[in-house]
């Protein structure tokens, strides 16, 4: 991948970012990734505490937004952060940022929780899934979503018309996405579907336009 | 697009798939809101399709952004202390993983017919014995213990055989693992995924280029008619 501007990769931060220190933006993601790498390589508890302070309240918010009670959401956030500690070695900064990776962990825990609701003993290990495993088919750079590509996706997302961004947002929060979203926004189901297609097409374009 | 297309007239499993899950399905997969059955079929497709893997990765970035943009909800005052205590306990660190093969751990190999290599997404799942479906067609159930109502089957057909005509009350998600299948004039080869919804009434035929193996998640009931329909009933479920 092309050389990064800014702090040299491979020079681990002397300490983890102070809680809440990084501002919004692509660079912030990198700092959290550095903290996560410090956990992976050095079992750095200070870095873990910083990650916890930043991400646990966001995972909790995500669970509550998805309809979970505060106590259950807090429990899942705890579980997610323990998984961050346990699985840190699986984190690959070339494929995703810490924010994306922790989202994937939280999402999988939410799936498990939803299935447990239906029946007991429904826990499936998600270790065989996506970002939480080494790339099953590392066929080349074209597939790698490196930091720059992630930046392109973030930019495309930020540039989405609000009506499309709203649908994408709701798609991540609602359990029964599209029918529910249509009712909630009082728009036809077909409109929801076409906005999803338009928004995803823009993200696809952002990926394809990267060198 | 490859800059130097190799002159390869024969479709082979190394060709990128041509038929992909729709944007909505990929988004639901990234969001974690897709049902277990269809989710499994999409996971099998992703193993075969770099383009869809890249798109799902982009959608996961979007998920991370959406999560980060929510107003944070403070954790209870002792939350961090609890977490720091928990990580000190033995067993809190996973065994280092060195390759894809090391991930799944020691799960007994499923009972798979000879000569069949299952996708990674099916590893550790029970696959039942092959059963007769129609002349030249057999099926076998894939266990989805985390969602017992999911109906996932492998289907295996000899060249030129027809799957009994059927309609749907729910959707059917199918991924071709090897060989090829025609729905009318449309050809689905290895790596291709297609969805039949309740408006579809399809006539599937195995291409004459070899045995075909598919995996399908069937939601709701298939509508069958006549003798074949009654024979196929076990597949449709109770
Ligand atoms: Zn695809």
Coordinates of C-alpha atoms and ligand atoms in Angstrom, one line a residue:
Chain A
X1 CA 0.0 0.0 0.0
X2 CA 1.2 3.5 -0.5
X3 CA 3.1 5.3 2.2
X4 CA 1.1 7.0 4.9
X5 CA 1.6 10.6 5.6
X6 CA 1.8 11.5 9.3
X7 CA 3.3 9.4 12.0
X8 CA 5.3 6.5 10.7
X9 CA 3.6 3.2 10.9
X10 CA 5.5 0.7 13.1
X11 CA 6.4 3.3 15.7
X12 CA 3.9 2.4 18.4
X13 CA 2.6 5.4 20.3
X14 CA 4.5 5.9 23.6
X15 CA 1.1 5.7 25.3
X16 CA -2.4 5.1 24.3
X17 CA -4.4 8.1 23.2
X18 CA -5.9 9.8 26.2
X19 CA -9.5 9.0 26.5
X20 CA -11.5 11.2 24.2
X21 CA -8.4 12.9 22.8
X22 CA -8.7 12.1 19.1
X23 CA -10.9 14.4 17.2
X24 CA -13.3 13.1 14.6
X25 CA -11.9 12.2 11.2
X26 CA -9.9 9.6 9.5
X27 CA -6.8 10.2 11.6
X28 CA -8.7 9.5 14.8
X29 CA -9.4 6.0 13.5
X30 CA -5.7 5.4 13.1
X31 CA -5.0 6.4 16.7
X32 CA -7.5 3.9 18.0
X33 CA -5.9 1.3 15.7
X34 CA -2.5 2.0 17.2
X35 CA -4.0 1.5 20.6
X36 CA -5.6 -1.8 19.5
X37 CA -2.2 -2.9 18.1
X38 CA -0.6 -2.1 21.4
X39 CA -3.1 -4.4 23.1
X40 CA -2.4 -7.1 20.5
X41 CA 1.4 -6.9 20.7
X42 CA 2.1 -5.8 24.2
X43 CA -1.1 -6.6 26.2
X44 CA -1.0 -2.9 27.0
X45 CA -3.6 -2.3 29.7
X46 CA -3.4 1.5 29.4
X47 CA -4.3 1.3 25.7
X48 CA -7.1 -1.1 26.6
X49 CA -8.5 1.3 29.2
X50 CA -8.5 4.1 26.6
X51 CA -10.2 1.9 24.0
X52 CA -12.8 0.9 26.7
X53 CA -13.5 4.6 27.6
X54 CA -14.1 5.4 24.0
X55 CA -15.8 2.4 22.6
X56 CA -17.8 0.8 25.4
X57 CA -20.3 3.8 25.7
X58 CA -20.7 3.6 21.9
X59 CA -21.3 -0.1 21.8
X60 CA -23.8 0.4 24.6
X61 CA -25.5 3.2 22.7
X62 CA -25.7 1.0 19.6
X63 CA -27.3 -1.9 21.5
X64 CA -29.9 0.5 23.1
X65 CA -30.6 2.1 19.8
X66 CA -31.3 -1.5 18.5
X67 CA -33.9 -1.9 21.2
X68 CA -32.0 -3.4 24.1
X69 CA -32.6 -2.5 27.7
X70 CA -29.8 -0.4 29.3
X71 CA -28.6 -3.2 31.6
X72 CA -28.5 -5.7 28.8
X73 CA -26.8 -3.2 26.5
X74 CA -24.1 -2.5 29.2
X75 CA -23.5 -6.3 29.5
X76 CA -23.0 -6.6 25.8
X77 CA -20.7 -3.7 25.8
X78 CA -18.6 -5.4 28.5
X79 CA -18.6 -8.6 26.5
X80 CA -17.5 -6.7 23.4
X81 CA -14.6 -5.1 25.2
X82 CA -13.5 -8.4 26.6
X83 CA -13.6 -9.8 23.1
X84 CA -11.4 -6.9 22.0
X85 CA -8.9 -7.9 24.6
X86 CA -9.1 -11.6 23.7
X87 CA -9.1 -11.3 19.9
X88 CA -6.8 -8.4 19.6
X89 CA -4.2 -10.6 17.7
X90 CA -6.8 -11.1 15.0
X91 CA -6.9 -7.4 14.3
X92 CA -5.3 -6.5 11.0
X93 CA -4.8 -2.8 10.5
X94 CA -4.4 -3.3 6.8
X95 CA -8.0 -4.5 6.5
X96 CA -9.9 -2.3 8.8
X97 CA -9.7 0.4 11.4
X98 CA -10.3 -0.3 15.1
X99 CA -13.8 1.4 14.8
X100 CA -14.8 -1.0 12.0
X101 CA -13.4 -4.0 13.7
X102 CA -15.1 -3.3 17.1
X103 CA -18.3 -2.6 15.2
X104 CA -18.1 -6.1 13.7
X105 CA -17.6 -7.6 17.2
X106 CA -20.5 -5.7 18.6
X107 CA -22.7 -6.7 15.7
X108 CA -21.9 -10.4 16.2
X109 CA -22.7 -10.2 19.9
X110 CA -26.0 -8.5 18.9
X111 CA -26.8 -11.4 16.6
X112 CA -26.1 -13.9 19.4
X113 CA -28.3 -11.9 21.8
X114 CA -31.2 -11.8 19.3
X115 CA -31.0 -15.5 18.8
X116 CA -30.8 -16.2 22.5
X117 CA -34.0 -14.2 22.9
X118 CA -35.7 -16.8 20.7
X119 CA -34.3 -19.8 22.4
X120 CA -31.7 -20.9 24.9
X121 CA -28.3 -22.1 24.0
X122 CA -28.2 -20.4 20.6
X123 CA -24.7 -19.1 20.7
X124 CA -22.6 -19.8 17.7
X125 CA -19.0 -18.9 17.6
X126 CA -18.5 -16.2 15.0
X127 CA -14.8 -16.8 14.7
X128 CA -15.3 -18.1 11.2
X129 CA -16.6 -14.8 10.1
X130 CA -15.3 -11.8 8.2
X131 CA -13.1 -9.4 9.9
X132 CA -12.5 -11.6 12.9
X133 CA -10.5 -14.1 10.9
X134 CA -7.5 -13.9 8.8
X135 CA -8.5 -13.2 5.2
X136 CA -9.7 -16.6 3.9
X137 CA -8.6 -15.7 0.4
X138 CA -5.9 -13.1 0.4
X139 CA -5.9 -12.8 -3.4
X140 CA -4.3 -9.4 -3.7
X141 CA -4.3 -5.8 -2.9
X142 CA -7.5 -5.3 -4.8
X143 CA -9.4 -6.9 -1.9
X144 CA -7.6 -5.1 0.9
X145 CA -9.5 -2.3 2.4
X146 CA -6.6 -0.4 3.7
X147 CA -6.8 2.8 5.6
X148 CA -7.0 5.0 2.5
X149 CA -9.8 3.0 1.1
X150 CA -11.6 3.2 4.4
X151 CA -11.1 7.0 4.2
X152 CA -12.7 7.0 0.8
X153 CA -15.7 5.1 2.1
X154 CA -16.0 7.5 5.0
X155 CA -15.9 10.4 2.6
X156 CA -18.5 8.9 0.3
X157 CA -20.7 8.2 3.4
X158 CA -20.4 11.8 4.6
X159 CA -21.3 13.0 1.1
X160 CA -24.5 10.9 0.9
X161 CA -27.7 12.9 0.5
X162 CA -29.4 12.9 3.9
X163 CA -32.4 10.8 2.7
X164 CA -30.0 8.0 1.7
X165 CA -27.8 8.3 4.8
X166 CA -30.9 8.1 7.0
X167 CA -31.8 4.8 5.4
X168 CA -28.3 3.4 5.8
X169 CA -28.3 4.5 9.4
X170 CA -31.6 2.9 10.2
X171 CA -30.5 -0.3 8.4
X172 CA -27.8 -0.8 11.0
X173 CA -30.2 -0.2 13.9
X174 CA -33.5 -1.8 13.1
X175 CA -34.0 -5.5 13.4
X176 CA -36.4 -5.9 10.5
X177 CA -34.9 -3.2 8.4
X178 CA -36.7 -2.3 5.3
X179 CA -40.4 -2.8 5.9
X180 CA -40.1 -1.2 9.3
X181 CA -38.1 1.7 7.9
X182 CA -40.8 2.3 5.2
X183 CA -43.5 2.4 7.8
X184 CA -41.5 4.6 10.2
X185 CA -40.7 7.2 7.5
X186 CA -44.1 6.9 5.8
X187 CA -42.5 6.2 2.4
X188 CA -43.1 3.2 0.1
X189 CA -41.0 0.1 0.5
X190 CA -39.8 0.6 -3.1
X191 CA -38.4 4.0 -2.2
X192 CA -36.5 2.5 0.7
X193 CA -35.0 -0.2 -1.6
X194 CA -34.0 2.3 -4.3
X195 CA -32.3 4.6 -1.7
X196 CA -30.4 1.6 -0.4
X197 CA -29.3 0.7 -3.9
X198 CA -28.2 4.3 -4.6
X199 CA -26.3 4.7 -1.4
X200 CA -24.5 1.3 -1.8
X201 CA -23.7 2.2 -5.4
X202 CA -21.9 5.3 -4.2
X203 CA -19.9 3.4 -1.7
X204 CA -19.0 0.9 -4.4
X205 CA -17.9 3.7 -6.7
X206 CA -15.7 5.1 -3.9
X207 CA -14.0 1.8 -3.7
X208 CA -13.5 1.4 -7.4
X209 CA -12.1 4.9 -7.8
X210 CA -9.3 4.3 -5.4
X211 CA -6.0 3.4 -7.1
Chain B
X1 CA -11.6 -5.8 -14.1
X2 CA -8.3 -7.6 -14.8
X3 CA -6.0 -5.5 -17.1
X4 CA -5.0 -8.6 -19.0
X5 CA -7.9 -10.8 -19.6
X6 CA -6.6 -14.3 -20.0
X7 CA -8.0 -16.2 -23.0
X8 CA -10.0 -18.7 -21.0
X9 CA -13.1 -19.9 -22.9
X10 CA -14.2 -22.4 -20.3
X11 CA -16.1 -21.2 -17.3
X12 CA -14.2 -22.4 -14.3
X13 CA -14.5 -22.0 -10.5
X14 CA -11.7 -19.5 -10.6
X15 CA -13.8 -17.1 -12.7
X16 CA -15.4 -14.3 -10.6
X17 CA -19.1 -14.8 -10.0
X18 CA -21.5 -13.0 -12.3
X19 CA -24.7 -13.1 -10.2
X20 CA -24.4 -11.4 -6.8
X21 CA -26.6 -10.9 -3.8
X22 CA -28.4 -7.5 -4.0
X23 CA -27.3 -4.4 -2.2
X24 CA -30.0 -4.9 0.4
X25 CA -28.9 -8.3 1.3
X26 CA -25.3 -7.3 1.6
X27 CA -26.3 -4.3 3.8
X28 CA -28.4 -6.6 6.0
X29 CA -25.5 -9.0 6.2
X30 CA -23.1 -6.2 7.2
X31 CA -25.6 -4.9 9.8
X32 CA -26.2 -8.4 11.2
X33 CA -29.9 -8.3 10.6
X34 CA -30.1 -11.0 8.0
X35 CA -31.7 -14.3 9.1
X36 CA -29.4 -17.2 9.8
X37 CA -30.4 -19.2 6.7
X38 CA -29.9 -16.5 4.1
X39 CA -26.9 -15.2 6.1
X40 CA -25.2 -18.5 5.7
X41 CA -25.8 -18.5 1.9
X42 CA -24.4 -14.9 1.7
X43 CA -21.4 -16.0 3.7
X44 CA -20.8 -18.9 1.2
X45 CA -21.1 -16.4 -1.6
X46 CA -18.6 -14.0 0.0
X47 CA -16.0 -16.8 0.1
X48 CA -16.3 -17.1 -3.6
X49 CA -16.6 -13.4 -4.5
X50 CA -13.9 -10.7 -3.8
X51 CA -16.1 -7.9 -5.2
X52 CA -18.9 -8.6 -2.6
X53 CA -16.3 -9.1 0.2
X54 CA -14.9 -5.6 -0.6
X55 CA -18.4 -4.1 -0.6
X56 CA -19.3 -5.8 2.7
X57 CA -16.1 -4.5 4.1
X58 CA -17.1 -1.0 3.0
X59 CA -20.5 -1.4 4.6
X60 CA -18.8 -2.5 7.8
X61 CA -16.9 0.7 7.8
X62 CA -20.3 2.4 7.5
X63 CA -21.5 0.4 10.5
X64 CA -18.5 1.6 12.5
X65 CA -19.2 5.2 11.5
X66 CA -22.9 4.9 12.4
X67 CA -22.0 3.4 15.8
X68 CA -19.4 6.1 16.5
X69 CA -21.9 8.8 15.6
X70 CA -24.5 7.8 18.2
X71 CA -24.4 9.8 21.3
X72 CA -22.4 7.7 23.7
X73 CA -24.3 6.2 26.7
X74 CA -22.1 6.3 29.8
X75 CA -21.2 3.0 31.3
X76 CA -21.7 2.4 35.0
X77 CA -19.0 3.7 37.3
X78 CA -17.4 0.3 38.0
X79 CA -17.5 -0.9 34.4
X80 CA -13.9 -0.4 33.5
X81 CA -12.7 -1.9 36.9
X82 CA -14.8 -5.0 36.1
X83 CA -13.3 -5.3 32.7
X84 CA -9.7 -4.8 33.9
X85 CA -10.4 -7.5 36.5
X86 CA -11.9 -9.8 33.9
X87 CA -8.9 -9.6 31.6
X88 CA -6.6 -10.7 34.4
X89 CA -8.3 -14.0 34.7
X90 CA -6.7 -17.0 33.1
X91 CA -8.0 -17.8 29.7
X92 CA -8.7 -14.2 28.9
X93 CA -6.3 -14.3 26.0
X94 CA -7.1 -16.4 22.9
X95 CA -4.6 -18.7 21.5
X96 CA -2.7 -17.0 18.7
X97 CA -4.1 -17.8 15.3
X98 CA -1.7 -18.5 12.5
X99 CA -3.9 -19.2 9.6
X100 CA -7.5 -19.6 8.4
X101 CA -7.3 -23.3 9.2
X102 CA -6.6 -22.6 12.8
X103 CA -9.6 -20.6 13.4
X104 CA -12.4 -23.1 13.7
X105 CA -10.8 -25.4 16.2
X106 CA -11.3 -29.1 16.5
X107 CA -14.8 -29.7 15.2
X108 CA -15.6 -33.2 13.9
X109 CA -15.7 -33.2 10.2
X110 CA -19.3 -33.2 8.9
X111 CA -20.6 -36.3 7.1
X112 CA -19.9 -35.1 3.6
X113 CA -20.3 -37.2 0.5
X114 CA -17.0 -38.3 -1.0
X115 CA -15.5 -35.8 -3.4
X116 CA -17.3 -32.8 -2.0
X117 CA -15.4 -29.9 -0.5
X118 CA -17.6 -27.8 1.7
X119 CA -17.2 -24.0 2.0
X120 CA -15.5 -22.7 5.1
X121 CA -18.8 -21.2 6.3
X122 CA -20.2 -24.8 6.6
X123 CA -17.3 -26.1 8.7
X124 CA -18.3 -27.7 11.9
X125 CA -21.9 -28.0 10.8
X126 CA -23.7 -31.3 10.5
X127 CA -24.7 -32.2 7.0
X128 CA -27.2 -35.0 6.8
X129 CA -27.2 -37.9 4.4
X130 CA -28.2 -37.5 0.8
X131 CA -31.9 -38.2 0.1
X132 CA -33.8 -38.7 -3.1
X133 CA -35.6 -35.7 -4.4
X134 CA -36.5 -36.4 -8.0
X135 CA -34.9 -38.4 -10.7
X136 CA -31.2 -37.5 -10.8
X137 CA -31.7 -35.0 -7.9
X138 CA -30.7 -35.4 -4.3
X139 CA -30.7 -33.2 -1.2
X140 CA -29.3 -33.2 2.2
X141 CA -30.0 -31.0 5.3
X142 CA -27.4 -28.6 6.7
X143 CA -27.9 -28.1 10.5
X144 CA -28.4 -24.6 11.7
X145 CA -28.6 -25.1 15.4
X146 CA -28.4 -21.4 16.2
X147 CA -31.7 -20.9 14.3
X148 CA -33.7 -24.2 14.2
X149 CA -36.4 -22.8 12.0
X150 CA -33.9 -22.0 9.3
X151 CA -34.2 -24.4 6.4
X152 CA -30.8 -24.9 4.6
X153 CA -30.2 -27.7 2.2
X154 CA -27.5 -28.9 -0.2
X155 CA -28.9 -30.0 -3.6
X156 CA -27.1 -32.1 -6.0
X157 CA -28.3 -32.8 -9.5
X158 CA -27.0 -34.8 -12.5
X159 CA -26.6 -33.0 -15.8
X160 CA -29.7 -32.1 -17.7
X161 CA -32.1 -32.9 -14.9
X162 CA -35.0 -30.8 -14.0
X163 CA -35.9 -29.6 -10.5
X164 CA -39.7 -30.0 -10.1
X165 CA -41.4 -26.8 -11.0
X166 CA -42.3 -24.9 -7.9
X167 CA -43.4 -21.6 -6.5
X168 CA -42.7 -19.9 -3.2
X169 CA -44.4 -18.4 -0.2
X170 CA -41.2 -17.0 1.1
X171 CA -37.8 -16.5 -0.6
X172 CA -35.3 -19.0 -1.6
X173 CA -31.6 -18.1 -1.6
X174 CA -29.3 -20.3 -3.7
X175 CA -25.6 -20.4 -4.2
X176 CA -24.0 -22.6 -6.8
X177 CA -21.0 -24.5 -5.5
X178 CA -20.1 -26.4 -8.6
X179 CA -21.6 -27.2 -12.0
X180 CA -24.2 -24.9 -13.4
X181 CA -28.0 -24.5 -13.4
X182 CA -30.3 -22.8 -15.8
X183 CA -33.4 -20.9 -14.8
X184 CA -35.0 -20.4 -18.2
X185 CA -32.2 -18.9 -20.3
X186 CA -30.2 -17.5 -17.4
X187 CA -27.1 -19.5 -16.4
X188 CA -25.9 -19.7 -12.8
X189 CA -22.4 -21.1 -12.6
X190 CA -20.0 -21.7 -9.7
X191 CA -20.0 -18.8 -7.2
X192 CA -23.2 -17.3 -8.5
X193 CA -26.1 -16.6 -6.1
X194 CA -29.7 -16.0 -6.9
X195 CA -32.9 -15.3 -5.0
X196 CA -36.3 -16.4 -5.9
X197 CA -39.1 -14.6 -4.2
X198 CA -42.8 -15.3 -3.9
X199 CA -43.5 -13.9 -7.3
X200 CA -41.1 -16.4 -8.9
X201 CA -42.2 -19.6 -10.3
X202 CA -39.1 -21.2 -11.6
X203 CA -38.1 -24.1 -13.8
X204 CA -34.6 -25.0 -12.8
X205 CA -32.5 -27.3 -15.0
X206 CA -29.0 -28.6 -14.4
X207 CA -26.7 -27.6 -17.2
X208 CA -25.3 -30.5 -19.2
X209 CA -21.7 -29.6 -18.3
X210 CA -21.5 -31.9 -15.2
X211 CA -23.0 -32.6 -11.8
X212 CA -24.2 -29.5 -10.0
X213 CA -24.1 -28.8 -6.3
X214 CA -26.0 -25.9 -4.7
X215 CA -26.7 -24.7 -1.2
X216 CA -30.1 -23.1 -0.6
X217 CA -31.9 -21.4 2.2
X218 CA -35.6 -21.8 1.9
X219 CA -37.9 -19.4 3.8
X220 CA -41.5 -20.2 4.1
X221 CA -43.1 -23.0 2.2
X222 CA -42.6 -24.0 -1.3
X223 CA -45.8 -24.6 -3.3
X224 CA -45.7 -27.9 -4.9
X225 CA -48.3 -29.7 -6.9
X226 CA -48.9 -33.2 -8.0
X227 CA -47.0 -36.4 -7.2
X228 CA -43.6 -34.8 -7.3
X229 CA -44.8 -32.2 -4.8
X230 CA -45.8 -34.8 -2.4
X231 CA -42.5 -36.6 -2.8
X232 CA -40.6 -33.4 -2.2
X233 CA -42.6 -32.6 0.9
X234 CA -39.8 -33.7 3.4
X235 CA -37.7 -30.9 2.0
X236 CA -40.4 -28.3 2.4
X237 CA -40.5 -29.1 6.1
X238 CA -43.1 -29.9 8.6
Ligands
LIG1 ZN1 -20.6 -11.3 -5.3

